[in-house]
Short mmCIF file of C-alpha atoms in Angstrom, two decimals:
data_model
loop_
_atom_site.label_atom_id
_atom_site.label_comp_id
_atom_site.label_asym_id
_atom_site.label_seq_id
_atom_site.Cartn_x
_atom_site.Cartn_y
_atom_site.Cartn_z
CA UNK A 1 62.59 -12.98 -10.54
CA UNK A 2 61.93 -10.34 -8.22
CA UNK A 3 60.12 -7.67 -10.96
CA UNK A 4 57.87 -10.94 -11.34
CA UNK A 5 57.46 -11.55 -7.99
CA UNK A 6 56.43 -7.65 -7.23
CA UNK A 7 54.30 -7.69 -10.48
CA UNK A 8 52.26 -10.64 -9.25
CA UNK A 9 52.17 -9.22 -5.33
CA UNK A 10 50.64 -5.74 -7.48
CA UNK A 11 47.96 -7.85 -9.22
CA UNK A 12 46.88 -9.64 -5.60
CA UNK A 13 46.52 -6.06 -4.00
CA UNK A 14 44.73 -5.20 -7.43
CA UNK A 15 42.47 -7.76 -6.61
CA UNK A 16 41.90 -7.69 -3.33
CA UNK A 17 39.40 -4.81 -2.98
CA UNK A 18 36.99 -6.82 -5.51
CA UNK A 19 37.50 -10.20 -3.43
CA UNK A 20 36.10 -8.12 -0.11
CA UNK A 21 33.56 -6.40 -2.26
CA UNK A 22 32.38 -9.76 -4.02
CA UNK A 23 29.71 -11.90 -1.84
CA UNK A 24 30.68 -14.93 -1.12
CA UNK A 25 29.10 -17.86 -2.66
CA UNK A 26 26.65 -18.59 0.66
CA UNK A 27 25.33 -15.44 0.74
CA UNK A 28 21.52 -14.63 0.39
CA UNK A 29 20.75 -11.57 -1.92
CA UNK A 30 17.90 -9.85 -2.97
CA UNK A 31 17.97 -12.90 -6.13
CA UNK A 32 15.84 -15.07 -3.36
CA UNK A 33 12.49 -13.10 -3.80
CA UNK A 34 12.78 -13.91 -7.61
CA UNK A 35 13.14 -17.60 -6.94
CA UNK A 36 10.30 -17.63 -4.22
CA UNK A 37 7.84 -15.99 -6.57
CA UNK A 38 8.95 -17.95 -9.66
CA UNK A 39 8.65 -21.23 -8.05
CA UNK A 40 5.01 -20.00 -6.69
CA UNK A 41 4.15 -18.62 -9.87
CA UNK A 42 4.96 -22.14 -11.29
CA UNK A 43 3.12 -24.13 -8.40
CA UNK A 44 -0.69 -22.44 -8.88
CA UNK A 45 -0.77 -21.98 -12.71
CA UNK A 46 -0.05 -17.91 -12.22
CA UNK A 47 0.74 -16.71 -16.26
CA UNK A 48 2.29 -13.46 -15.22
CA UNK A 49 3.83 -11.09 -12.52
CA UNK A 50 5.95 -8.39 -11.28
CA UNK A 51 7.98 -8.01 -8.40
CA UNK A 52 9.91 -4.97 -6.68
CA UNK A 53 12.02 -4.98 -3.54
CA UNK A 54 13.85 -2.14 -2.12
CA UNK A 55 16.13 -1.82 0.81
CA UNK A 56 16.82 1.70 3.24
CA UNK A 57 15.17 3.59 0.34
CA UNK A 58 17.16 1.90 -2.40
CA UNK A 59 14.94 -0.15 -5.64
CA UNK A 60 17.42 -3.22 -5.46
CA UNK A 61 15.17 -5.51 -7.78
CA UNK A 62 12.77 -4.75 -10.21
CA UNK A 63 11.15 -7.84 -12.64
CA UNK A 64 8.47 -8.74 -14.85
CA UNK A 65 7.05 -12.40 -15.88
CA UNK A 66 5.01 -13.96 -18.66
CA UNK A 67 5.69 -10.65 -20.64
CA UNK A 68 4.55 -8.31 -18.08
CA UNK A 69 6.70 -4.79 -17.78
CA UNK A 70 7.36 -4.24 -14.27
CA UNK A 71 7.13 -0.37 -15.04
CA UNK A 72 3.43 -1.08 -16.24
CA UNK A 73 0.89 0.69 -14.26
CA UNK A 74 -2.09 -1.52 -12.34
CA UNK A 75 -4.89 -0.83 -10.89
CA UNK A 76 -3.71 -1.07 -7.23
CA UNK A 77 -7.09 -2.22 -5.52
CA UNK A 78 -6.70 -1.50 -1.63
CA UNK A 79 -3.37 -1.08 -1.84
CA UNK A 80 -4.69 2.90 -2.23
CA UNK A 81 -5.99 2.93 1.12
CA UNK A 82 -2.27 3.41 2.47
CA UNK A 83 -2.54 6.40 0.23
CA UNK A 84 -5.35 7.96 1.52
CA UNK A 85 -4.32 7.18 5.07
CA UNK A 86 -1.82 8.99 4.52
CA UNK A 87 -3.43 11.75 3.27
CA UNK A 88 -5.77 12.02 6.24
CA UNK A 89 -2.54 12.22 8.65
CA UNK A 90 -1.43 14.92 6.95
CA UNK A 91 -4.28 17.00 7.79
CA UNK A 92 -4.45 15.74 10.83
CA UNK A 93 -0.46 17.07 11.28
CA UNK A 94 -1.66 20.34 9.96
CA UNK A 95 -4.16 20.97 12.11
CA UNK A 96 -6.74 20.77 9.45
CA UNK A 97 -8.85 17.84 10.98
CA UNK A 98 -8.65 15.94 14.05
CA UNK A 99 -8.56 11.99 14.96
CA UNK A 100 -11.65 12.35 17.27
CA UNK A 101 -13.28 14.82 14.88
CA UNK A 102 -16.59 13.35 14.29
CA UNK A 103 -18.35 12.26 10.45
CA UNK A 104 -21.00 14.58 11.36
CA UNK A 105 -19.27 17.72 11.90
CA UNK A 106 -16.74 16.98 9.36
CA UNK A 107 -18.89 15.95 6.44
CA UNK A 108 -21.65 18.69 7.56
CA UNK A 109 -21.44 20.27 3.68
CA UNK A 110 -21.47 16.68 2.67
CA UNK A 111 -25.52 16.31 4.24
CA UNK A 112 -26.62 19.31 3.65
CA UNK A 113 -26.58 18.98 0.34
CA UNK A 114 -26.77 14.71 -0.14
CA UNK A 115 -28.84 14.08 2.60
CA UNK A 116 -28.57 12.67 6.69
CA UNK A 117 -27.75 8.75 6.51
CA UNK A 118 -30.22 6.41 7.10
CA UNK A 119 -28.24 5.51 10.18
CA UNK A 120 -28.14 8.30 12.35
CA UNK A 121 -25.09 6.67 14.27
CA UNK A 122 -22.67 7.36 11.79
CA UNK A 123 -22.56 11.02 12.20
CA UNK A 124 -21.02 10.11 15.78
CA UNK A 125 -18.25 7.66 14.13
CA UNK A 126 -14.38 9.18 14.33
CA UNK A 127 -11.71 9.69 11.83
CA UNK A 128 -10.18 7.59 13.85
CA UNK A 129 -12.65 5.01 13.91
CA UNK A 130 -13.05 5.17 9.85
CA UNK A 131 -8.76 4.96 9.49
CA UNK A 132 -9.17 1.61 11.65
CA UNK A 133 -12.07 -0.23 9.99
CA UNK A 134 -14.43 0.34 13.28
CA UNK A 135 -16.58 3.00 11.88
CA UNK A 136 -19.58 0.24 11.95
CA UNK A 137 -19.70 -0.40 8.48
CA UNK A 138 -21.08 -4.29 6.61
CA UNK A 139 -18.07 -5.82 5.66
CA UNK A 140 -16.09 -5.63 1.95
CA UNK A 141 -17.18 -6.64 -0.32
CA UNK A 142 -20.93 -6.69 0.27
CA UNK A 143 -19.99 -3.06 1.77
CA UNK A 144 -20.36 -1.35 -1.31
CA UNK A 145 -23.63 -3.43 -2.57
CA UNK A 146 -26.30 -1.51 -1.42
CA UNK A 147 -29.57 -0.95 -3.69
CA UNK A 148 -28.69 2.35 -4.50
CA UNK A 149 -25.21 1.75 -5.17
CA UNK A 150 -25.83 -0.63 -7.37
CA UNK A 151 -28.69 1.21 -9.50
CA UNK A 152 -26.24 4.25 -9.52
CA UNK A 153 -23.74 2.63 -11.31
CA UNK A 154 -25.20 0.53 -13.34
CA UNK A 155 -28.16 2.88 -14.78
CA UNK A 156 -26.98 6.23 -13.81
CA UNK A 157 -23.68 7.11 -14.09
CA UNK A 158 -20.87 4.08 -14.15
CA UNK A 159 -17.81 3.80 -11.88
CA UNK A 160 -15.73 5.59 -14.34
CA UNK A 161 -17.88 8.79 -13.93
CA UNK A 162 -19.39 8.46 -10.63
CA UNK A 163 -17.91 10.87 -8.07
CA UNK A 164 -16.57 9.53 -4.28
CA UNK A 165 -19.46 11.97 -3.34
CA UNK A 166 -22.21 10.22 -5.76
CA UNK A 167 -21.07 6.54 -4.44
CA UNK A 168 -20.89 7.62 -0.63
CA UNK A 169 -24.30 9.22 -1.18
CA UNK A 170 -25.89 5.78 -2.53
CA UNK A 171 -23.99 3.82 -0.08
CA UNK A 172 -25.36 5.48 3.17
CA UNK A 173 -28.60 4.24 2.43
CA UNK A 174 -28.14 1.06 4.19
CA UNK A 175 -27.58 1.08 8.16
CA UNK A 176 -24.76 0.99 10.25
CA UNK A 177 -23.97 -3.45 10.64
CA UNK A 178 -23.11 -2.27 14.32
CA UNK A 179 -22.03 0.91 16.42
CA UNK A 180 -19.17 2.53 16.09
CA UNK A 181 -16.01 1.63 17.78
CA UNK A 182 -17.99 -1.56 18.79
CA UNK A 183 -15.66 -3.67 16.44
CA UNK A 184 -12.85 -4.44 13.66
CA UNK A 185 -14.69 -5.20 10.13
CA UNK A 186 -12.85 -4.14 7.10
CA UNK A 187 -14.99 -2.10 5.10
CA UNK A 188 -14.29 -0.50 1.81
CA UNK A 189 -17.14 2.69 2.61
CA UNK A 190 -15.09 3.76 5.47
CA UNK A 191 -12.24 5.11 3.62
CA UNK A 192 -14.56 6.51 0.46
CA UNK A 193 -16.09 8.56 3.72
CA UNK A 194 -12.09 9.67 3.78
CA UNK A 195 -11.67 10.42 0.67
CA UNK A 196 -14.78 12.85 0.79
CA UNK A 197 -13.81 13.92 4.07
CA UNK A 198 -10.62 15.37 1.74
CA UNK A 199 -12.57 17.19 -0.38
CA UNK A 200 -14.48 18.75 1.45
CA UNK A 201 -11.63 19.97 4.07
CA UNK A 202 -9.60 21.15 1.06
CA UNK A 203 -11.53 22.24 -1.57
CA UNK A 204 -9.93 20.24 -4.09
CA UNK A 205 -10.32 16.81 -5.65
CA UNK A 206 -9.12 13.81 -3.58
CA UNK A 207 -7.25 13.13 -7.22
CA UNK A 208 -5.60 16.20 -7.24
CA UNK A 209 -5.07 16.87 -3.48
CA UNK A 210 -3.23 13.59 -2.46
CA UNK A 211 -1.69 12.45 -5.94
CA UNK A 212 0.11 15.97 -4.97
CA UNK A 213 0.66 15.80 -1.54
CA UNK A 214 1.69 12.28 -1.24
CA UNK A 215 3.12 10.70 -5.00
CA UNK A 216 4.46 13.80 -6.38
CA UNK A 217 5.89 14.76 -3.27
CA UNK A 218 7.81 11.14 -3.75
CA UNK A 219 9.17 11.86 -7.79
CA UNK A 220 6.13 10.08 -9.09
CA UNK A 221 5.47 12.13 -12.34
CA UNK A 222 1.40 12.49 -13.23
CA UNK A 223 0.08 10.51 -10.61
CA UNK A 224 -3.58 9.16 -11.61
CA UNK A 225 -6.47 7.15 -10.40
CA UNK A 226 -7.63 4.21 -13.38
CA UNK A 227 -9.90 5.96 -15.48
CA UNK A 228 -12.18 3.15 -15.36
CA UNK A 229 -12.41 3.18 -11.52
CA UNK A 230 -11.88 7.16 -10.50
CA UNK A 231 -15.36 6.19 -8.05
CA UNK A 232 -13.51 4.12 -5.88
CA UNK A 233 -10.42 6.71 -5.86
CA UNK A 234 -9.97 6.78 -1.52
CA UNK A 235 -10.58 3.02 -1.35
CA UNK A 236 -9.34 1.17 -4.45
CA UNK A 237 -8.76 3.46 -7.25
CA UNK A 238 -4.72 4.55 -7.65
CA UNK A 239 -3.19 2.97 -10.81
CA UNK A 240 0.74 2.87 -10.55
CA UNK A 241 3.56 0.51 -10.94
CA UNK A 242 5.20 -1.78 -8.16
CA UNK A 243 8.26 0.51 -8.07
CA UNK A 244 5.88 3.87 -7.81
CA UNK A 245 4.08 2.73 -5.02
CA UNK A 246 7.59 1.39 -3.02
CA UNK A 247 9.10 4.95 -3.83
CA UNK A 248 5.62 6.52 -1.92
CA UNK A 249 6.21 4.08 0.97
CA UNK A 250 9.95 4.71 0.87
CA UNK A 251 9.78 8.49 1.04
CA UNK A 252 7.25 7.95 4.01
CA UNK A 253 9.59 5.94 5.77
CA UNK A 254 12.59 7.77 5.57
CA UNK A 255 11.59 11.30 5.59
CA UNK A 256 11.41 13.05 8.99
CA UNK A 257 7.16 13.80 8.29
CA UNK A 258 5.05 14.65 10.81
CA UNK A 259 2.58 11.92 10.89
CA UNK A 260 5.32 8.99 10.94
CA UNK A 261 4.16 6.88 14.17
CA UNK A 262 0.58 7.52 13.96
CA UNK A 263 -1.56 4.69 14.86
CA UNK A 264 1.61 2.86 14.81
CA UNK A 265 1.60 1.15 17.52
CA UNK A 266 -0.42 -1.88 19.16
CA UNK A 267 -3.76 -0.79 20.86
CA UNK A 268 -6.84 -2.67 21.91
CA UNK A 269 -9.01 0.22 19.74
CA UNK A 270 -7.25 -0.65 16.53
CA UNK A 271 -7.15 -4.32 16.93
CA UNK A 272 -7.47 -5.45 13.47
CA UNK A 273 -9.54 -9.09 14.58
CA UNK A 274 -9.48 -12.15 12.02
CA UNK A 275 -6.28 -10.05 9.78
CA UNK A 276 -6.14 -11.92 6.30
CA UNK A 277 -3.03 -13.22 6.59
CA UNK A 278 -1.71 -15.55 9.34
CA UNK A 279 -0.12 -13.23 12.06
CA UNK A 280 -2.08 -12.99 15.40
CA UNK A 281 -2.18 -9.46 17.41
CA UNK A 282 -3.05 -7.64 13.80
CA UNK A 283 -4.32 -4.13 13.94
CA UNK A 284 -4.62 -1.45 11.61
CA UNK A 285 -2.90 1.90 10.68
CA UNK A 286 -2.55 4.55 7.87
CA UNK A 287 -4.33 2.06 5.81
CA UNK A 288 -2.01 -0.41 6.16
CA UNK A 289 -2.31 -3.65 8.40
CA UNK A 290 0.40 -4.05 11.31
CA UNK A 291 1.91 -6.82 13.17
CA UNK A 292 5.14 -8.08 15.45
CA UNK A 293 5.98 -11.58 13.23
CA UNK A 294 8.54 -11.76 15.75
CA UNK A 295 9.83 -10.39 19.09
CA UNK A 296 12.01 -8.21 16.77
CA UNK A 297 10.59 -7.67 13.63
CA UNK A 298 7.62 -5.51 12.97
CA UNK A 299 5.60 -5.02 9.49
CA UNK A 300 2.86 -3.12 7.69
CA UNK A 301 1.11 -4.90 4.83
CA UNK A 302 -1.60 -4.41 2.59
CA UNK A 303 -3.78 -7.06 -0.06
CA UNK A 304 -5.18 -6.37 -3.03
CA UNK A 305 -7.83 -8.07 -5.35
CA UNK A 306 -9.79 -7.13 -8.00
CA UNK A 307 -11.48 -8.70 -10.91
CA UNK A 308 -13.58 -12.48 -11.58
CA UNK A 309 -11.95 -15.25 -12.13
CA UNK A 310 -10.28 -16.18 -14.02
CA UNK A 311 -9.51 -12.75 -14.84
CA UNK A 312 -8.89 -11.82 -11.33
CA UNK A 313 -5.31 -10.05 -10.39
CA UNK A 314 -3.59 -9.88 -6.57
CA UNK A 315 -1.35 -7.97 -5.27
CA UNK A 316 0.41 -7.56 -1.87
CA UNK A 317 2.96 -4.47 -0.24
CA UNK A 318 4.67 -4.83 2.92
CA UNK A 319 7.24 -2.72 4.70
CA UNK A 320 9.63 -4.17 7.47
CA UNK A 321 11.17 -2.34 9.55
CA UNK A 322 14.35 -3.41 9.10
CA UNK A 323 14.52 -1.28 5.79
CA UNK A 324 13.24 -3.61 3.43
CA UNK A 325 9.99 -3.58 1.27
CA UNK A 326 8.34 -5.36 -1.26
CA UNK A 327 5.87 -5.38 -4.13
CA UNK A 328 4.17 -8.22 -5.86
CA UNK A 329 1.23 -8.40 -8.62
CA UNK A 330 0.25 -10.98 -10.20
CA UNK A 331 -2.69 -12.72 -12.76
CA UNK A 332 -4.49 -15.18 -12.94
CA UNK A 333 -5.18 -14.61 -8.41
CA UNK A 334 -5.20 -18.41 -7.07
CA UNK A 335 -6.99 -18.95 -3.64
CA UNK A 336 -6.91 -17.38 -0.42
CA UNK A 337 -4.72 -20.73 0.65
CA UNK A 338 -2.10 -20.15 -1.89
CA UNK A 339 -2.03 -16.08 -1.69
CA UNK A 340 -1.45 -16.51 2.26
CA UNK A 341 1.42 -18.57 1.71
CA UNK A 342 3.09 -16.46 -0.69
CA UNK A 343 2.83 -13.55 1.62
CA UNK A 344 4.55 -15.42 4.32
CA UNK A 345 7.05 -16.80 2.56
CA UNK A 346 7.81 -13.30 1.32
CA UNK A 347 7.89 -11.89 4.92
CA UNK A 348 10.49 -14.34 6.30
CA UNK A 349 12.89 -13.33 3.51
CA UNK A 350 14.33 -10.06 4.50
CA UNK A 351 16.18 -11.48 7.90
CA UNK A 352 17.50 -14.06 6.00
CA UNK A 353 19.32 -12.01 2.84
CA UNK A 354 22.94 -10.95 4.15
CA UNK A 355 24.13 -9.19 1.20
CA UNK A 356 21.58 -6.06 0.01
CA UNK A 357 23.16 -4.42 -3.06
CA UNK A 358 24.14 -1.27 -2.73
CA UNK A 359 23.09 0.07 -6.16
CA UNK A 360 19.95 2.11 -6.63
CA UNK A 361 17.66 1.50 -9.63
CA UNK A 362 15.14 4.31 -8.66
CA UNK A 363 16.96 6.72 -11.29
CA UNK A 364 16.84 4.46 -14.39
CA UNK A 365 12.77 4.54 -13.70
CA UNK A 366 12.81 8.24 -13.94
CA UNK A 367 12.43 8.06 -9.85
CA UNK A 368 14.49 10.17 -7.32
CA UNK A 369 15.99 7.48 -5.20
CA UNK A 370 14.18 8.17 -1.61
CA UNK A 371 17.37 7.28 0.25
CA UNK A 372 19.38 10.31 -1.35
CA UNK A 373 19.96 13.12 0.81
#
């Protein structure tokens, strides 16, 4: 009786370590994004999707829907401008450029051999004021519509072959739609002015320059803009998978790089008015929008579209600072009413999920996990 008794007290002490480990049955894990976006998906007649979510530099989930591979790369839309925001800082950490440099002295190269703008105001606009959508620019997407733009890549050259430098040179033929610094309005042109800005500063292709600098820095092997898009490279051109892009925002957030806290915080010049999704006292950073959705918890989010319906995709990023980040992309793209509410459904997840995995699926996408030392 006793060797039974002392076999069963070994198998309760054998078992005990799992029982701590184990969640309990309550708890929220990672597993809730998956229903959320399933149950959306269902709702507004969305055919296919991926999601990624990672947590203090750790991939915890990684799915695909309707037949869609979740290591597929997409076109990432304006989800690049985080990218070249980026980039820009770390130039600006360098000592390479400056935040109140101004377009004209920067892009001097640039004119001399394209031409002054039609609107002589712009050669007075900031870094500063392009990374923050106040550079003066018409709005996105009529931004990019100009005469000449259009005419240039429909006739000319197409926006597969087009250079940054061709398209910024055909869209600077329309005038400034007010001064700059006078106010917020997102604007595609502003950040193909940063992308050329790179070039010019380093001698190399924006391509080259920041896929090295800021995605193969992160593990990201052969880092490309779509070959169909390479024009709108600074604005809306980086093809990569949900997991590539979290491992670039992960490395940014953990690593101890210069730039981290740049235009990070709330000011009246970066106010980013009428934000697309739902959270008042918006502004804008490293391409990235930014907002308090509580007293406590502070995120940086981007939007993407791209396409016609009903061949039109979506896609949304967002950081918290809590640790935890996610990545969705999905096709058919539903309406501005339905996207919003997906976004913010998504948001309010993280503070409620008390059990984050532990286990790091970076390695089995050829990724080094961001959170190793």
């Amino acid at each position: 009786m006793l060797r039974a008794a002392f076999r069963a007290f070994c198998r309760v002490l054998l078992l005990l370590p799992l029982a701590l480990a184990a969640p309990s049955a309550s708890a929220q894990t990672p597993d809730a994004f998956d229903a959320a976006f399933r149950d959306w998906m269902q709702a507004n007649g969305v055919d296919k999707g991926t999601l990624a979510v990672t947590y203090r530099g750790r991939l915890v989930l990684e799915r695909g829907y309707g037949g869609q591979d979740p290591g597929q790369r997409v076109l990432l839309a304006s989800l690049s401008k985080a990218i070249t925001g980026r980039c820009i800082a770390r130039l600006v950490s360098d000592g390479r450029l400056r935040l109140d440099g101004k377009v004209g002295d920067v892009l001097a190269p640039f004119f001399r051999q394209a031409g002054d703008p039609v609107d002589a105001r712009l050669k007075d606009a900031t870094v500063e004021q392009l990374l923050v959508h106040r550079a003066g620019f018409a709005a996105a997407p009529r931004d990019l519509m100009t005469a000449a733009a259009m005419d240039l890549l429909q006739t000319k050259k197409s926006p597969a072959t087009a250079t940054p430098a061709d398209l910024l040179a055909a869209t600077l033929t329309a005038p400034l739609a007010s001064a700059p610094g006078e106010a917020f309005r997102y604007s595609n042109i502003g950040y193909l002015v940063l992308g050329v800005m790179i070039e010019t500063i380093t001698g190399e292709s924006y391509e080259r320059f920041c896929g090295r600098e800021m995605l193969e820095a992160a593990g990201i092997q052969a880092p490309r803009l779509d070959s169909e898009w390479r024009s709108f490279s600074s604005f809306g051109g980086w093809s990569l998978s949900g997991t590539e892009y979290l491992a670039f925002l992960a490395r940014d957030r953990l690593r101890d790089l210069p730039w981290r806290g740049l235009l990070a915080e709330p000011d009246a010049r970066h106010a980013a008015d009428g934000a697309p999704i739902p959270w008042p006292s918006a502004w804008y950073g490293l391409g990235q929008f930014m907002a308090d959705i509580t007293p406590s918890s502070r995120i940086a989010w981007h939007t993407g579209t791209w396409g016609v319906p009903p061949n039109a995709f979506g896609m949304t990023a967002m950081q918290h600072r809590d640790g935890a980040a996610w990545f969705v992309w999905y096709t058919p793209r539903p309406g501005k009413t339905a996207t919003d509410a997906l976004v913010e459904r998504l948001a309010a997840l993280p503070a409620t999920i008390t059990a984050w995995p532990e286990n790091d699926l970076f390695p089995e996408r050829g990724l080094p996990s961001p959170a190793a030392k």
